CSV table of C-alpha atoms in Angstrom, one decimal:
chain,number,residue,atom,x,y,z
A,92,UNK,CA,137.6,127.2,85.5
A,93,UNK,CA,137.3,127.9,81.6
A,94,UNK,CA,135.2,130.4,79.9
A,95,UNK,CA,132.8,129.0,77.5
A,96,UNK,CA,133.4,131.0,73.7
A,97,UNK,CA,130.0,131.2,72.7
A,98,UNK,CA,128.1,132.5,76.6
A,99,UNK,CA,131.2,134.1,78.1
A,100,UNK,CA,129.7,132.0,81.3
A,101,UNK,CA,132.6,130.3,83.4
A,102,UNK,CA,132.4,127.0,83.5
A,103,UNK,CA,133.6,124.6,86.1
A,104,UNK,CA,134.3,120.9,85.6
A,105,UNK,CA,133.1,118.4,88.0
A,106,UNK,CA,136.0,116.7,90.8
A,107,UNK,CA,135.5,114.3,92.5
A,108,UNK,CA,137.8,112.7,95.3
A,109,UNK,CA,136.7,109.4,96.2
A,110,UNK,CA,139.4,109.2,98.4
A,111,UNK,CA,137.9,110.3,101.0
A,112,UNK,CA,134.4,109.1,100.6
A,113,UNK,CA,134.0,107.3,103.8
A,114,UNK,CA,134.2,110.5,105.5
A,115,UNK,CA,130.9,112.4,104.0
A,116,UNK,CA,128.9,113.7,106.5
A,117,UNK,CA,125.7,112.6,105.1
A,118,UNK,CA,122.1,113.7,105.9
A,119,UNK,CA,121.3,115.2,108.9
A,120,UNK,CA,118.0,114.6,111.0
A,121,UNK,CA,118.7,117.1,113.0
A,122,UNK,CA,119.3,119.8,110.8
A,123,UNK,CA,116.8,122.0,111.2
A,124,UNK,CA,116.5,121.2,114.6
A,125,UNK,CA,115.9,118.8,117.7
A,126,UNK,CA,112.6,116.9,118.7
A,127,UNK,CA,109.7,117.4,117.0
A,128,UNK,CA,111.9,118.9,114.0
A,129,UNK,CA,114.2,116.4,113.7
A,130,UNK,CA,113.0,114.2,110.5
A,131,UNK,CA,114.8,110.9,110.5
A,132,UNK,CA,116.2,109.2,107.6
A,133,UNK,CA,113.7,106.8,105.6
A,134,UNK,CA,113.6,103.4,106.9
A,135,UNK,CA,113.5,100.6,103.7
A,136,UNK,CA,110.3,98.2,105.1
A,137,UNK,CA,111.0,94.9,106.1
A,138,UNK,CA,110.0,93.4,103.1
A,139,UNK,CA,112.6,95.0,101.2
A,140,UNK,CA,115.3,95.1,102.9
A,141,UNK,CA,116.9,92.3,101.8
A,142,UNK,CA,117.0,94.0,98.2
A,143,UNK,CA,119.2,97.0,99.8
A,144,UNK,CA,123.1,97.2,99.3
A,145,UNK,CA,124.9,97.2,102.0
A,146,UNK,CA,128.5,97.7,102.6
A,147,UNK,CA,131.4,98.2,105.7
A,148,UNK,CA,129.7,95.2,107.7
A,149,UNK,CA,126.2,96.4,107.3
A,150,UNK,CA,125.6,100.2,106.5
A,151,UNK,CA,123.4,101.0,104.1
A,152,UNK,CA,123.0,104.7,103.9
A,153,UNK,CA,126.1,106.4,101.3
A,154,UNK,CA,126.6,109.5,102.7
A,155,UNK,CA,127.5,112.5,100.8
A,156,UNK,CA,128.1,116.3,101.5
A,157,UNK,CA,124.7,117.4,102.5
A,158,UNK,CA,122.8,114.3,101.0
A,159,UNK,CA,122.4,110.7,101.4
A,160,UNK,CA,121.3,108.1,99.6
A,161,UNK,CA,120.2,104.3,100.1
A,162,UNK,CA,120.8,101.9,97.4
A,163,UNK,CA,118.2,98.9,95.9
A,164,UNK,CA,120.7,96.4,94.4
A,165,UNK,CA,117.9,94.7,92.5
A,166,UNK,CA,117.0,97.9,90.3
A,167,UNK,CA,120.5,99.3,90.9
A,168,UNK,CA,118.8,102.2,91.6
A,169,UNK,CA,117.9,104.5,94.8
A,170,UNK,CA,115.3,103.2,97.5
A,171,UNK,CA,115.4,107.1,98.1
A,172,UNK,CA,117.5,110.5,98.8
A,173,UNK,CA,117.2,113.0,100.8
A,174,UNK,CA,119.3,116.3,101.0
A,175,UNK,CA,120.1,119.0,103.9
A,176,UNK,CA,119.6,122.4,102.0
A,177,UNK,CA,120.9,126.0,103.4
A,178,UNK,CA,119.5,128.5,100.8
A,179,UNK,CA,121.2,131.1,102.9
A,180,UNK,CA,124.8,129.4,102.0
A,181,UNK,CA,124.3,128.5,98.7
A,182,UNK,CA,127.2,129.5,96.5
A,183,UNK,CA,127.6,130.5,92.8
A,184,UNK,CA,130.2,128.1,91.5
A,185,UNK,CA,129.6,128.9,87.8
A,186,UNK,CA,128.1,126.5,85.1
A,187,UNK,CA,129.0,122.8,85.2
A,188,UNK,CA,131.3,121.9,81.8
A,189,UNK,CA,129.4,119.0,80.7
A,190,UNK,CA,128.6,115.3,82.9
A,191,UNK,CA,131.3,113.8,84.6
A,192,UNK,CA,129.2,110.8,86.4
A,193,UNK,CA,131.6,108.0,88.3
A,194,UNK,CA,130.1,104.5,89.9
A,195,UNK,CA,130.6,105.4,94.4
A,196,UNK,CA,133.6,102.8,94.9
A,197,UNK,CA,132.2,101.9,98.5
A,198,UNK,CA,129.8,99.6,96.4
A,199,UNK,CA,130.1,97.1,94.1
A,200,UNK,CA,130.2,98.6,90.3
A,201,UNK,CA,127.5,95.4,90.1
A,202,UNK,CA,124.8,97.5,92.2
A,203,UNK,CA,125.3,100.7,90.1
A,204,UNK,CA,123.5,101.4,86.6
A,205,UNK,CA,126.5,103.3,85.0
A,206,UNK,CA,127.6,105.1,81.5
A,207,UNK,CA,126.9,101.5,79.5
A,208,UNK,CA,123.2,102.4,79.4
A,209,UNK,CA,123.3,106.2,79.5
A,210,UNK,CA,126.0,106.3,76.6
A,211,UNK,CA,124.7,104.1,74.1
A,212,UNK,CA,123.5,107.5,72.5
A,213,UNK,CA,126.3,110.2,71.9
A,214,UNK,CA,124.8,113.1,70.9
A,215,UNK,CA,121.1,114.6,71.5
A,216,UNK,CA,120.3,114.8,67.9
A,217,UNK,CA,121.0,111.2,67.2
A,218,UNK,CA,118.0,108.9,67.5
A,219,UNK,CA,117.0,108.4,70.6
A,220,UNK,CA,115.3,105.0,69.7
A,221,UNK,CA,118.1,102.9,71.2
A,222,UNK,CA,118.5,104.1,74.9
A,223,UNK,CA,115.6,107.4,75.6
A,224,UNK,CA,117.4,108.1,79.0
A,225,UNK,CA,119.6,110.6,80.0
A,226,UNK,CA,120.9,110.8,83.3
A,227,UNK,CA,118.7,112.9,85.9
A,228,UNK,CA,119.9,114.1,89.6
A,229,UNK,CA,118.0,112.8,92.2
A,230,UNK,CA,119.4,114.9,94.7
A,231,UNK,CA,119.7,118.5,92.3
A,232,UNK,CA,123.4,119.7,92.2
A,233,UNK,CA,121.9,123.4,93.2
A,234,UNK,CA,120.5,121.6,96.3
A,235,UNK,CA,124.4,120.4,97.4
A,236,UNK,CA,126.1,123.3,96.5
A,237,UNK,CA,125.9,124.9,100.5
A,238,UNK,CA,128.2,126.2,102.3
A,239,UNK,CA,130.8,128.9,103.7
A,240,UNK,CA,133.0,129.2,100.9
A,241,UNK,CA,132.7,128.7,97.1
A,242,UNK,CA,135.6,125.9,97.0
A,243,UNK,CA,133.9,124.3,99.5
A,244,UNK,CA,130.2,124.2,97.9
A,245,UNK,CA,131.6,123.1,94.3
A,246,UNK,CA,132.8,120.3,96.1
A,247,UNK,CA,129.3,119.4,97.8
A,248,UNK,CA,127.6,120.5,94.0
A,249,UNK,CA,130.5,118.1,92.5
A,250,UNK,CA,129.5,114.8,94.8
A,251,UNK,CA,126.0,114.5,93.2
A,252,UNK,CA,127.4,113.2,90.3
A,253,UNK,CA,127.5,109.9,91.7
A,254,UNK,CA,125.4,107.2,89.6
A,255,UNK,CA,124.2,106.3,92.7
A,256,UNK,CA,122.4,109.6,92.7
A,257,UNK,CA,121.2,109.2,89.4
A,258,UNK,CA,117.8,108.1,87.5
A,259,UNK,CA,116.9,107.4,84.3
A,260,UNK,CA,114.6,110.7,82.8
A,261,UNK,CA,113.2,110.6,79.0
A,262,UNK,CA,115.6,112.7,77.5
A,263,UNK,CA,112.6,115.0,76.0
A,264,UNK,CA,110.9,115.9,79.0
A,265,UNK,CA,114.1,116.0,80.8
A,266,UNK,CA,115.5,118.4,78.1
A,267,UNK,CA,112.2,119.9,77.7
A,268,UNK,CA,112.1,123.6,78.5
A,269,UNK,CA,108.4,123.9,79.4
A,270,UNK,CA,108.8,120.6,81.4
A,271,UNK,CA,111.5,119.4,83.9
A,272,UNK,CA,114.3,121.4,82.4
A,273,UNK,CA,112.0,124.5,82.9
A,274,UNK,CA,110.6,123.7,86.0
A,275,UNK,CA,114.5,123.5,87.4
């Protein structure tokens, strides 16, 4: 952790081990219960499914610490997320220091939109002309960060910052404080 000079907030930086990626627990249906409260992962509809990325002889769903996600490899984008959330374990893990973002290595980089369009733009004061996107959460960091210790629930926070979890947003209503940034 680091302290940032001008808040006096700590700040954490984001690690992730994709060692050990195939061993995510993913979404659970049954997380809030059995039955009638069990809600399933999305299905992709027939008509699509041959535009999903697959991987390890036919899965499709990348699982994560208390999310999921399912990939289209046309858009190189998300058919969809979803997320487990326990508001009751959520930690304080500090402030994130800045984006580290990383491609999931169980897919081909091919199937990923990655840093070569979010960076074309350095800074937020530069014109935004050239590449208007920044990089938005699909699944929100906050919504990850669960679980019976604070080690523990940085790492689930940490694992969102997988491109594969990640949308393009216009950076002004992204950034704006009396639109998404101020809804979050």
């Amino acid at each position: 952790p680091r302290v940032g000079l001008a808040t006096g907030m700590v700040l954490e930086a984001v690690h992730i081990n994709q060692d050990t990626l195939g061993s995510r627990p993913g979404y659970k249906a049954n997380f809030i219960g059995a039955g009638k409260l069990s809600v399933p992962l999305p299905k992709v509809p027939a008509a699509l499914k041959s535009k999903g990325v697959t991987f390890d002889g036919g899965q499709s769903e990348l699982k994560y610490f208390n999310y999921s996600v399912v990939m289209n490899k046309e858009r190189k984008l998300a058919f969809f997320s979803v997320v487990n959330i326990d508001g009751g374990k959520q930690q304080d893990v500090g402030k994130r220091e800045g984006d580290s973002w990383l491609r999931d290595t169980r897919i081909s980089a091919e199937y990923q939109i990655g840093d070569e369009f979010y960076r074309k733009q350095a800074t937020l004061e530069a014109d935004r002309s050239a590449t208007p996107f920044d990089r938005g959460h699909l699944v929100r960091r906050l919504d990850a960060t669960w679980c019976d210790s604070v080690a523990e629930a940085k790492e689930h926070g940490d694992d969102s910052f997988h491109f594969t979890n990640c949308s393009p947003q216009f950076w002004s209503y992204n950034q704006g404080k009396k639109l998404w940034a101020g809804l979050e």
